[in-house]
Coordinates of C-alpha atoms in Angstrom, one line a residue:
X135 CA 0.0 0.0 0.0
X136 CA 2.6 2.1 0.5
X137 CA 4.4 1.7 -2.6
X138 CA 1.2 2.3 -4.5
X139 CA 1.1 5.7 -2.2
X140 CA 4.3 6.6 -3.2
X141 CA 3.8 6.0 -7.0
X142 CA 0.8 8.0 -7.1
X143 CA 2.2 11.0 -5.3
X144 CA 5.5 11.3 -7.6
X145 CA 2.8 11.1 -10.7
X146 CA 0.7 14.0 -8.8
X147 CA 4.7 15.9 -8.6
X148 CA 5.1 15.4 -12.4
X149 CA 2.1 16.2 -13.6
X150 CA 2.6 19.3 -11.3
X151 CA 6.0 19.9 -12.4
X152 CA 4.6 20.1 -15.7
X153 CA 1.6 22.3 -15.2
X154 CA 4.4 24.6 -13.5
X155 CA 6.3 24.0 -16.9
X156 CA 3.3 25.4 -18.8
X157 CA 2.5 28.0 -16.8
X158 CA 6.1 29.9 -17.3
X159 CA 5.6 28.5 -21.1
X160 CA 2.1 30.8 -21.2
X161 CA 4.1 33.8 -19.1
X162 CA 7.4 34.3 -21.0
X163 CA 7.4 32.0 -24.1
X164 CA 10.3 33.8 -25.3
X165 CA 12.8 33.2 -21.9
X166 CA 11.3 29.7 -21.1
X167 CA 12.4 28.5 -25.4
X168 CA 15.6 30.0 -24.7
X169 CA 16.1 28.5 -21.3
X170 CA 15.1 24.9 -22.5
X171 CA 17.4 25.4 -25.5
X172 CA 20.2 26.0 -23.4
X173 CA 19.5 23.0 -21.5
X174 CA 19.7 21.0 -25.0
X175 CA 23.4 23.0 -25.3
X176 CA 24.6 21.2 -21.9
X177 CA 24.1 24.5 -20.1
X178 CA 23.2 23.9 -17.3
X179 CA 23.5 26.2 -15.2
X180 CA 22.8 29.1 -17.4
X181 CA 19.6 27.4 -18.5
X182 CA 18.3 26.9 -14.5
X183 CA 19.2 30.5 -14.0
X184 CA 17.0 31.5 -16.9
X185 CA 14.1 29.1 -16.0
X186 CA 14.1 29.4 -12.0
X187 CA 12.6 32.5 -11.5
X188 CA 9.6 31.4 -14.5
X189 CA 9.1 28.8 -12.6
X190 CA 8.6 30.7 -9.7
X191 CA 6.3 32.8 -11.1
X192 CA 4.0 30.2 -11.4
X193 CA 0.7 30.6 -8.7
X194 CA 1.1 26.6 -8.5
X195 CA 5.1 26.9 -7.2
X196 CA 4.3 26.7 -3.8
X197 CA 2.3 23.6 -4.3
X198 CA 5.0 21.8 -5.8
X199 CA 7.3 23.1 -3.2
X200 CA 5.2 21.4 -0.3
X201 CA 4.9 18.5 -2.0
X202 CA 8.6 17.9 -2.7
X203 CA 8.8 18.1 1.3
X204 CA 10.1 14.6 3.3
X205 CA 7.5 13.3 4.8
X206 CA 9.1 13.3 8.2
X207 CA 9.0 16.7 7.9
X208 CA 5.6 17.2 8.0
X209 CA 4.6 14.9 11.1
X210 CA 4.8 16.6 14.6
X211 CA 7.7 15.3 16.4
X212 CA 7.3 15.7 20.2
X213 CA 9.9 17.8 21.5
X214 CA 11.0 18.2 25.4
X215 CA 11.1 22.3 26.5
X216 CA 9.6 24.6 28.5
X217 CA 6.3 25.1 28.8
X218 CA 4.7 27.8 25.8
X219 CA 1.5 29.6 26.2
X220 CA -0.8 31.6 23.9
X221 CA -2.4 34.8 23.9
X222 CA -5.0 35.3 21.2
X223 CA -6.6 37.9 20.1
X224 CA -10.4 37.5 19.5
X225 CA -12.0 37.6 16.5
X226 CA -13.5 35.3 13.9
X227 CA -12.0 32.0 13.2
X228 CA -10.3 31.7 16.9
X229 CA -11.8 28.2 17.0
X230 CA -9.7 27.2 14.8
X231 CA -6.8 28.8 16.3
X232 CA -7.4 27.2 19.5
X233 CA -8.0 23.7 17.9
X234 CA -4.4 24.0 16.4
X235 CA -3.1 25.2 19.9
X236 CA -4.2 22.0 21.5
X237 CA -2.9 19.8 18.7
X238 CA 1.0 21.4 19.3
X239 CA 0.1 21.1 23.1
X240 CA -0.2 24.6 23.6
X241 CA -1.8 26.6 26.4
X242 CA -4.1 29.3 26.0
X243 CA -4.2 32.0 28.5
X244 CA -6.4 35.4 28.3
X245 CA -4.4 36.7 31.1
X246 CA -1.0 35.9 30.7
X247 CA 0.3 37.6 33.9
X248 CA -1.3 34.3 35.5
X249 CA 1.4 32.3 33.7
X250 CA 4.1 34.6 34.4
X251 CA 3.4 33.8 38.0
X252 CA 3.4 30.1 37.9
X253 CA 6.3 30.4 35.7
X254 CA 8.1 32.4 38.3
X255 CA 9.7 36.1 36.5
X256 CA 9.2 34.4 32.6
X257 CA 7.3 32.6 30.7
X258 CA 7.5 31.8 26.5
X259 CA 4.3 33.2 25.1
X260 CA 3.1 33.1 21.6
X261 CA 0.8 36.4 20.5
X262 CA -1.5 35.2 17.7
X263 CA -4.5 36.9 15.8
X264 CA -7.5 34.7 15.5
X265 CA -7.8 32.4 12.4
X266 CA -4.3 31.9 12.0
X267 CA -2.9 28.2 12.5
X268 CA 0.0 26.9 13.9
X269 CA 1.7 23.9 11.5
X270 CA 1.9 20.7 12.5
X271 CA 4.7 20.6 14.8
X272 CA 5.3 23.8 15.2
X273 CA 5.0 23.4 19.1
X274 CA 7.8 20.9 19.0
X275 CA 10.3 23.3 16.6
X276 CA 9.5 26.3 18.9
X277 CA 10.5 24.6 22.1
X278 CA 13.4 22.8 20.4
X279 CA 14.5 26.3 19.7
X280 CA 13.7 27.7 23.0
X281 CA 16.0 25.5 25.0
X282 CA 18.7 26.0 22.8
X283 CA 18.4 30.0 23.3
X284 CA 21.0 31.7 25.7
X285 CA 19.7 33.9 28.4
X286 CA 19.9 36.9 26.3
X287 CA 18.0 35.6 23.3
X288 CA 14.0 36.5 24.0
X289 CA 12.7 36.2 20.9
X290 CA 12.4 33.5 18.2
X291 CA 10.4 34.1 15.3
X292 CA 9.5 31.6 12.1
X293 CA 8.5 31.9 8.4
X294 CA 4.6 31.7 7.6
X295 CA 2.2 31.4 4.8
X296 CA -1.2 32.3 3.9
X297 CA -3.8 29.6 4.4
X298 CA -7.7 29.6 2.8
X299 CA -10.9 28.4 3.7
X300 CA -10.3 25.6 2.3
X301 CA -6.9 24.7 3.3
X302 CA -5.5 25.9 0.3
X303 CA -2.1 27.5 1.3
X304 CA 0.0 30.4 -0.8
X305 CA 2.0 33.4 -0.3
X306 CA 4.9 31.7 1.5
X307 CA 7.5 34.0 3.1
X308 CA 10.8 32.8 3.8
X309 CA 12.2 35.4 6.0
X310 CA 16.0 36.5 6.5
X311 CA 17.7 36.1 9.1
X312 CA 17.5 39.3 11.5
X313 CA 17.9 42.4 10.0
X314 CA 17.2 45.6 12.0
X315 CA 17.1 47.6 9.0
X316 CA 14.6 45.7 7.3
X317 CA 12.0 45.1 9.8
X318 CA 11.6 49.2 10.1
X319 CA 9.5 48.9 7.0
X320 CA 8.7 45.4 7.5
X321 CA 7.1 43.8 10.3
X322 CA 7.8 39.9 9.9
X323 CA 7.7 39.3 13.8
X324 CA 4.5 40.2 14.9
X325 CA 2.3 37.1 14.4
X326 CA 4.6 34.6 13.8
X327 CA 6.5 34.8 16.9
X328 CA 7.9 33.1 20.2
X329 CA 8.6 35.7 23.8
X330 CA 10.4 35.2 26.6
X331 CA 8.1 37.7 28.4
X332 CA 8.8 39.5 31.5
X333 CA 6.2 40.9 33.7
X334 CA 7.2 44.8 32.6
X335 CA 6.1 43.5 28.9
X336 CA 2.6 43.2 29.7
X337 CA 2.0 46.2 32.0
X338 CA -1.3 48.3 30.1
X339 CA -1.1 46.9 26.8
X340 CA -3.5 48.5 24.6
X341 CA -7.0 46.9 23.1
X342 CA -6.4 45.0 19.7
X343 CA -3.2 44.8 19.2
X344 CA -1.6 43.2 21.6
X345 CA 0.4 40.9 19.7
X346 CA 2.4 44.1 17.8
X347 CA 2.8 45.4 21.0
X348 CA 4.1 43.1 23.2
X349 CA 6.1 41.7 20.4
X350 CA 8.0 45.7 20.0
X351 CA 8.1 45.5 23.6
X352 CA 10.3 42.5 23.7
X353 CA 12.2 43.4 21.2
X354 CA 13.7 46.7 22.4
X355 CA 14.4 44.9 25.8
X356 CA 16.5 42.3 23.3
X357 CA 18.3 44.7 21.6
X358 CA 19.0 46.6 24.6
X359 CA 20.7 43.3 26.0
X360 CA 22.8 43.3 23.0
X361 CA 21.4 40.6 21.3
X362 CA 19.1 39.7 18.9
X363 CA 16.2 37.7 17.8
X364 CA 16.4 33.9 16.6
X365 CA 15.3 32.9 13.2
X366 CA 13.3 29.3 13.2
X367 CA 14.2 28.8 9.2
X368 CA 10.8 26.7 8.7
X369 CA 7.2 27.6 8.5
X370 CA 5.5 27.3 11.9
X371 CA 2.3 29.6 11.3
X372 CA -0.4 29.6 9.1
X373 CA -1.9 33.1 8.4
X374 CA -5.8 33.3 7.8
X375 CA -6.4 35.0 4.6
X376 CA -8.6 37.7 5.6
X377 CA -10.6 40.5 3.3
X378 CA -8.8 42.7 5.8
X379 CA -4.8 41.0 6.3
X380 CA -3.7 40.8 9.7
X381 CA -0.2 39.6 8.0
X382 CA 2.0 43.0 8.4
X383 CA 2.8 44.6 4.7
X384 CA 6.3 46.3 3.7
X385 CA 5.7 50.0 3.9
X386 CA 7.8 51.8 1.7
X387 CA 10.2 54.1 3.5
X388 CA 9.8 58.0 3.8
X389 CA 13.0 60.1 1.8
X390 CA 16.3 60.9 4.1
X391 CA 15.8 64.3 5.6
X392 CA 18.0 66.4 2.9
X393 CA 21.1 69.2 4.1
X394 CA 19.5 72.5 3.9
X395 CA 23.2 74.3 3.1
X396 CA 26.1 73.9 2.3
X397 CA 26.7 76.3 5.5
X398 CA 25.1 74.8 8.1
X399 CA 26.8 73.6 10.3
X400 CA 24.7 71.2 12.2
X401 CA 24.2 69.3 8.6
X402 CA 28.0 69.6 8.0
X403 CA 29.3 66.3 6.0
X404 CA 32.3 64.3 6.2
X405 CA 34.4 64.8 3.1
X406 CA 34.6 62.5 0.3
X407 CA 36.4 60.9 -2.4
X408 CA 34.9 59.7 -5.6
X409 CA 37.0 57.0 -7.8
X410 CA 35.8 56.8 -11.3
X411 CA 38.0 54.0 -13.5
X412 CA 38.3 54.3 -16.9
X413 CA 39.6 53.4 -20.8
X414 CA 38.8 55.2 -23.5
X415 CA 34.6 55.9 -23.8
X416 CA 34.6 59.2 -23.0
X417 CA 31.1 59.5 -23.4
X418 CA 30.4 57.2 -20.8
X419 CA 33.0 59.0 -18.7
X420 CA 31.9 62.9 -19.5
X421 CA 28.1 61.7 -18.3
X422 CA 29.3 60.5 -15.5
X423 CA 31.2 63.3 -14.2
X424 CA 28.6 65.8 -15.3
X425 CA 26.1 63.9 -12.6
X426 CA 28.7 64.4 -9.9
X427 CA 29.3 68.3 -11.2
X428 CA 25.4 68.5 -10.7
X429 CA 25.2 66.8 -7.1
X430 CA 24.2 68.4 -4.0
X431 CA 26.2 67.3 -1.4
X432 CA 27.2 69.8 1.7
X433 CA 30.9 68.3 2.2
X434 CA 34.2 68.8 -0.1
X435 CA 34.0 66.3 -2.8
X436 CA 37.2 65.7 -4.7
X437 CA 37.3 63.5 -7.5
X438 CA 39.9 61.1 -8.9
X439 CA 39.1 59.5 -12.3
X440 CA 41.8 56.7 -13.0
X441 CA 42.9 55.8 -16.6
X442 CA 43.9 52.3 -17.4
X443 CA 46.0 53.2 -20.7
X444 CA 43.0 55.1 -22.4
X445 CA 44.3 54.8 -26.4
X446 CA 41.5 57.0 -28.4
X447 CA 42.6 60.8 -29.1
X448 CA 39.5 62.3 -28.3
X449 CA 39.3 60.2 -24.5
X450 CA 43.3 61.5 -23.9
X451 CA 42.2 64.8 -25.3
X452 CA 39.4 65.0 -22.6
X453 CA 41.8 64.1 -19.8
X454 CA 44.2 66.0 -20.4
X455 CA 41.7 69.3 -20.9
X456 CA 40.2 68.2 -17.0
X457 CA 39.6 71.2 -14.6
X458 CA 41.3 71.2 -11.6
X459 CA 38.9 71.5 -9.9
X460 CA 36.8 69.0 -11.6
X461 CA 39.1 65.7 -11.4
X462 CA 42.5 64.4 -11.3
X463 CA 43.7 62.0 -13.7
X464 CA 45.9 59.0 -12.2
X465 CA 47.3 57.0 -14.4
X466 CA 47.5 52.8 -13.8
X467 CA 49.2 51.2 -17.3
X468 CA 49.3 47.3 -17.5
X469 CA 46.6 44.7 -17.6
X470 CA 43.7 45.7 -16.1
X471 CA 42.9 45.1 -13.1
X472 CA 40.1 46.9 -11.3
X473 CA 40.7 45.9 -7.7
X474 CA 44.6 47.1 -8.1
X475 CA 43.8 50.3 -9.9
X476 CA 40.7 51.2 -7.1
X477 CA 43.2 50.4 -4.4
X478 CA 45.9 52.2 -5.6
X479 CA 43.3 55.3 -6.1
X480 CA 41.6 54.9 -2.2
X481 CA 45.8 55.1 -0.9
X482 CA 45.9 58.5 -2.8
X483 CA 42.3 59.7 -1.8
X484 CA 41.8 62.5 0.8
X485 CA 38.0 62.3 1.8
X486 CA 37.2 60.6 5.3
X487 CA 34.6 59.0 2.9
X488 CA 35.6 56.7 -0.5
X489 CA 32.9 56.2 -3.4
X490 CA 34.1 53.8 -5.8
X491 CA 32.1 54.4 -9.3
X492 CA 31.9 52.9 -12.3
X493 CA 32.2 54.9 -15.6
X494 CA 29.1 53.8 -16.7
X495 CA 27.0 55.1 -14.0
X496 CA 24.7 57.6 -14.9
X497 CA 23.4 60.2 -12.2
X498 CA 19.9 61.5 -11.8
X499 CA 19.2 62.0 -8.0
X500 CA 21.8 64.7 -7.2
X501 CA 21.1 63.8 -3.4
X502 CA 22.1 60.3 -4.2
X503 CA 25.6 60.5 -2.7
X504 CA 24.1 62.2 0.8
X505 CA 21.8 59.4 1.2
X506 CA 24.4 57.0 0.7
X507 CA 27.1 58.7 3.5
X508 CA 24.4 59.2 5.9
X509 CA 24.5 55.5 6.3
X510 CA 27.8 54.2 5.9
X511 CA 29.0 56.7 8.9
X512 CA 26.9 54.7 11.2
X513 CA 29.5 52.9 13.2
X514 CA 27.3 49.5 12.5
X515 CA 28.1 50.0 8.5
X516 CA 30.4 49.2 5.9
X517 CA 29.6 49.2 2.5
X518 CA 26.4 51.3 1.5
X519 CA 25.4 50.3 -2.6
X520 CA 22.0 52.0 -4.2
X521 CA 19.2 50.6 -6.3
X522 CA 20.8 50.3 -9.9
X523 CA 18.9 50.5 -12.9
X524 CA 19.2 49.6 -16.3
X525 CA 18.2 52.0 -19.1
X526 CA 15.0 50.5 -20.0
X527 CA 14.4 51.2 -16.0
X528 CA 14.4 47.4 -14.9
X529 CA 16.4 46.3 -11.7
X530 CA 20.4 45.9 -12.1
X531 CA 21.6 45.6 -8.5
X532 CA 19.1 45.6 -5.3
X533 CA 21.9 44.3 -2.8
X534 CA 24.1 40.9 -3.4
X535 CA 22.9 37.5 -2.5
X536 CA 25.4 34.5 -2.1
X537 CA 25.3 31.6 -2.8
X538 CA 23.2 32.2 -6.2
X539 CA 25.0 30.4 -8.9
X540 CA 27.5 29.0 -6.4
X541 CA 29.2 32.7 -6.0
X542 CA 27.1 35.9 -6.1
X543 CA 24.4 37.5 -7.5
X544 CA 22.6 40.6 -8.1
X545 CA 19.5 40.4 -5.7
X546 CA 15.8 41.1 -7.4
X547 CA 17.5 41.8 -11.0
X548 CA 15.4 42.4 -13.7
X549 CA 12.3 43.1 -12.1
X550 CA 11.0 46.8 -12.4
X551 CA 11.2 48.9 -9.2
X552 CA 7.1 49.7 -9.1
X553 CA 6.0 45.7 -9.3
X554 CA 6.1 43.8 -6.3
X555 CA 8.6 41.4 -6.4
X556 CA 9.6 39.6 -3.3
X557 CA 7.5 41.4 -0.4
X558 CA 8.6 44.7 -1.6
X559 CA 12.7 43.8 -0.2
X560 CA 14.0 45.4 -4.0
X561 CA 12.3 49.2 -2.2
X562 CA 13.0 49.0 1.5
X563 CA 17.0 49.6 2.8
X564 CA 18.1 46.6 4.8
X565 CA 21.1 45.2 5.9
X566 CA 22.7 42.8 2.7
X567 CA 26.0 40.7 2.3
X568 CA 27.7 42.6 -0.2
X569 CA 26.9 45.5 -2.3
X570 CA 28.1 45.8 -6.1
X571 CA 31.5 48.2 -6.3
X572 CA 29.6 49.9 -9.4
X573 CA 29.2 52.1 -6.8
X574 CA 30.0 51.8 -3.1
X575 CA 30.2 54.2 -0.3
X576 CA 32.3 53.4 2.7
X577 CA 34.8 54.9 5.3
X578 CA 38.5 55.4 3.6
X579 CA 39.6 54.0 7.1
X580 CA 37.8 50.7 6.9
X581 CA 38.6 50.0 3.6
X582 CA 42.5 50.2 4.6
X583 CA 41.8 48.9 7.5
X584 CA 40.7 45.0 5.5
X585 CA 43.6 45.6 3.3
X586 CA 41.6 47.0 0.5
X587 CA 40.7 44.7 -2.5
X588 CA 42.3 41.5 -3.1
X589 CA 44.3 42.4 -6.5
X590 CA 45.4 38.7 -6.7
X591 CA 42.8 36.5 -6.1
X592 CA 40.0 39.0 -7.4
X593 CA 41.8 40.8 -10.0
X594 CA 38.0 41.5 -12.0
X595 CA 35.3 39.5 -10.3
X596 CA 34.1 39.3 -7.1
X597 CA 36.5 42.0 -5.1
X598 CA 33.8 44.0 -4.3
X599 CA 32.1 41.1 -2.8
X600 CA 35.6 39.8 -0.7
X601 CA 35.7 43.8 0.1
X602 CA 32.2 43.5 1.7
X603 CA 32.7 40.3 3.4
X604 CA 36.3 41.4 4.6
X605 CA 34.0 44.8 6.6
X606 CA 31.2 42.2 7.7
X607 CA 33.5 40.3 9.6
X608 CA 35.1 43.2 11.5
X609 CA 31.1 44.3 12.1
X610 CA 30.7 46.5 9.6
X611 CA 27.9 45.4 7.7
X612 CA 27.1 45.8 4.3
X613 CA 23.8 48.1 3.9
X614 CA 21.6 48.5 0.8
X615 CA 19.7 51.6 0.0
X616 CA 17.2 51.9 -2.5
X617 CA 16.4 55.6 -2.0
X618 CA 19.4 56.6 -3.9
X619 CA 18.8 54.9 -7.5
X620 CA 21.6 55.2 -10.3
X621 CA 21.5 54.0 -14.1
X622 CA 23.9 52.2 -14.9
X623 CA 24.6 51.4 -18.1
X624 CA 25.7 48.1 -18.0
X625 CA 24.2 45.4 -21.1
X626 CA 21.6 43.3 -20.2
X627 CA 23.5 40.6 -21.5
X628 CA 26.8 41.5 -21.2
X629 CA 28.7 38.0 -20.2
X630 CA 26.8 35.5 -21.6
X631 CA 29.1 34.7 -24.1
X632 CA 33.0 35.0 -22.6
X633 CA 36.0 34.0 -24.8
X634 CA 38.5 31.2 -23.5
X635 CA 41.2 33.4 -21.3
X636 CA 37.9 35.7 -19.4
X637 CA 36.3 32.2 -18.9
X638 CA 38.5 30.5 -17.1
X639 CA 40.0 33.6 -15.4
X640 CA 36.1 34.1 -14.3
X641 CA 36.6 30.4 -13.2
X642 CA 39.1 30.7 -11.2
X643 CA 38.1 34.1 -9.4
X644 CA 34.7 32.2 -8.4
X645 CA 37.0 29.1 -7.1
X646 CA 38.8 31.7 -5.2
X647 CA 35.9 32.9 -3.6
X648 CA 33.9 29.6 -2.8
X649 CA 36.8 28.1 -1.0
X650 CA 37.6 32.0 0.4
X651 CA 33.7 32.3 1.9
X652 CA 32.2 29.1 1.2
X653 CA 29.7 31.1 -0.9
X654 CA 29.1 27.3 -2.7
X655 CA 27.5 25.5 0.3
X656 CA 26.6 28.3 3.1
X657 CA 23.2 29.8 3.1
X658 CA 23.5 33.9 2.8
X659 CA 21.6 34.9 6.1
X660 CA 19.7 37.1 4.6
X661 CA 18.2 34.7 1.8
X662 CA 16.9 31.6 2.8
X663 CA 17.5 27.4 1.9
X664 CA 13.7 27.3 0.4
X665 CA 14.6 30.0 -1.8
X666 CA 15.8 28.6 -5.5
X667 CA 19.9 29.3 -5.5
X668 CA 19.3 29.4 -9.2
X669 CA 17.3 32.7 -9.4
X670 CA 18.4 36.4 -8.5
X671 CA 14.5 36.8 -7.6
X672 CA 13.5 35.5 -4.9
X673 CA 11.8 32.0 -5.7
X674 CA 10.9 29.1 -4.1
X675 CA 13.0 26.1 -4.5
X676 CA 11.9 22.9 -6.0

């Protein structure tokens, strides 16, 4: 019988995969024919690029995502910890709430302050809105994860999905790991969370929204403490899919208070220095240096644009006929070799502040480089990047991702900035692994203080994403902010199609940084292992 079970649900998978299939087919005929035709090349790995996020697309992904779940997985596994306890809030549906408590073994108290005094000065409680479910063995994952927390951890909170009327569920979010940042314009605690509550938490908590606030409440007391909330990396709630969602939504952040003056000096700016490379293409290079000319920016700016054995008259004519005032020229002959020749630029910069910037960038926002200081001087920060965007206005760089690929990737790319992707995460500033160097903001110190860019190892690829790493492990985390958005005018398609010696320097670059960062095997914190490691959007993965 159950071999007969188990041949009838991998037909059910492949008759899903395939309906999945058809659905990206209908979508994007175009990018799935040229996905499958790479497959038919040998590859691979291009080709699952290209089709992950299609597939993702699909409204019937999810499906196929539960059902490729182990069956051990799904069975509530009793798990000894302390003892949890629920506070609800009324409403419709809290029947079934309750019904789910009982199954995970789960107390319900109106009055928690009763629990806190049997459970002496704490007790775990779990806020909840009425309708939404806890997964089967939920209750055992939580208290598995509450006795492994240390005495400073208070709160652990778990990924969630939306569930129907019928039991249908959708709309899974796979949450990050914490991010501070993030959660200011994204509540992805409230609901879907486990406190260690102390009696101060529940003194006058307001009428109908208790969960929010007792779960803010516990949260500052955490960060006071100097630690931080614990991510359960499964899905533990179900959320009732309401006319009116109780599920928090992203709200898109307000714009950065601006400097008033250049002359004020309570907005007074840290100094900074701007490092454009370049080679010949002097009309990428004269757009980009008319977008700094036309920035507003309170501090001294100085800019250096460094040459890499420009060739073409009119390029050396331009350099040569620079202001003063406008840029120096530094020249770096030989091979190229960006991490050498931004290096050798950051040694001779004199801003407390470095931007590295690519040629190629072209500049819209002139508040785009005040946005960008503002948070790399705070002393959690290292690298600050900016939404970049292609010409046609689609997504280039929303922060960097690991692992995609088996390296790094450009998070949310190609998706346009008003759709709503992932939860919103391509518009709302968050804490990220590693921001592109097509243009990076970070203290000159820090920079020298990692030793720069690793010219050998990373001589093209990947030394903006050592660089980043390198600051994250002295605490200096990389930051992306999508109020300041660049073009940049990068191809679409640029390095699909490498010849022999970029190949395998490419190749050997990546190597570098798998065995480097393990970026082949570890799970960037702020992705997720249910999330495809094929796709720069964020999918589910089947």
């Amino acid at each position: 019988m159950t071999g007969g079970n188990t041949k009838l649900d991998a037909a059910r998978r492949a008759l899903l995969h395939l309906a999945v299939h058809a659905d990206a087919l209908r979508a994007a005929p175009r990018a799935w024919l040229l996905a499958a035709w790479w497959r038919l090349c040998g590859k691979r790995l291009r080709s699952r690029s290209q089709m992950a996020p299609l597939l993702g697309a699909s409204p019937r992904a999810y499906r196929l995502w539960l059902m490729a779940q182990p069956e051990a997985d799904k069975r509530p596994q009793p798990v000894d910890g302390p003892a949890i306890a629920a506070l609800v809030e009324d409403g419709p549906g809290i029947e079934r709430t309750l019904a789910s408590l009982r199954r995970e073994g789960i107390e319900h108290v109106a009055a928690p302050a009763a629990t806190m005094r049997d459970a002496g000065h704490a007790a775990w409680i779990m806020p909840l809105h009425a309708g939404d479910l806890l997964a089967e063995g939920a209750g055992g994952a939580y208290r598995h994860a509450a006795a492994q927390a240390g005495p400073g951890t208070h709160l652990l909170y778990a990924d969630d999905d939306i569930i129907g009327a019928d039991g249908s569920r959708g709309k899974p979010h796979f949450k990050p790991d914490w991010n501070a940042d993030l959660f200011e314009h994204h509540d992805f605690l409230t609901g879907a969370s486990l406190l260690r509550v102390a009696a101060s938490d529940l003194d006058d908590l307001p009428r109908g929204n208790r969960a929010e606030a007792l779960t803010r409440r516990v949260l500052a007391r955490t960060v006071a403490e100097g630690a931080q909330p614990l991510h359960v990396r499964a899905i533990l709630h179900h959320r009732c899919d309401r006319p009116a969602p109780i599920r928090p939504a992203p709200i898109r952040p307000a714009p950065i208070r601006r400097a008033a003056s250049r002359h004020d000096p309570s907005l007074a700016q840290p100094s900074v220095t701007i490092i454009v490379p370049t080679r010949n293409r002097i009309d990428l290079l004269r757009t980009c240096l008319q977008g700094i000319a036309d920035t507003r920016y309170a501090g001294a700016l100085d800019v250096i644009v460094i040459d890499n054995d420009s060739d073409d008259p009119e390029a050396l004519a331009f350099l040569k006929g620079l202001e003063p005032g406008t840029a120096r020229v530094l020249r770096h002959p030989g091979a190229f070799n960006f991490a050498a020749m931004n290096n050798r630029a950051v040694e001779q910069s004199t801003g407390r502040m470095v931007c590295l910037l690519n040629n190629d960038i072209e500049i819209r926002d002139p508040h785009w480089l005040e946005t960008l200081v503002r948070q790399a001087l705070r002393p959690e920060v290292g690298a600050v990047g900016p939404q970049l965007l292609y010409p046609d206005g689609r997504i280039q760089h929303a922060g960097v991702v690991l692992g995609v690929g088996g390296g790094a990737a450009h998070a949310h790319r190609l998706l346009r900035p008003e759709e709503e992707g992932y939860f919103h995460r391509h518009a709302l500033p968050q804490f990220v692994s590693a921001v592109t160097a097509a243009c990076l903001v970070a203290q000159r110190s820090r920079i020298l203080e990692v030793g720069g860019m690793d010219e050998r190892n990373f001589a093209v690829s990947f030394n903006d994403v050592d660089l980043c790493l390198k600051l994250n492990a002295r605490g200096w985390q990389s930051f992306y902010e999508p109020r300041a958005a660049l073009i940049h005018h990068e191809s679409v398609s640029r390095g699909l199609d490498r010849d022999p010696v970029g190949a395998a320097r490419l190749a050997g670059e990546l190597a570098a940084l798998k065995e480097r960062w393990g970026t082949g095997g570890e799970i960037d914190p702020f992705h997720h292992p249910s999330l495809s490691p094929f796709s720069e959007r964020f999918v589910v993965r089947f």
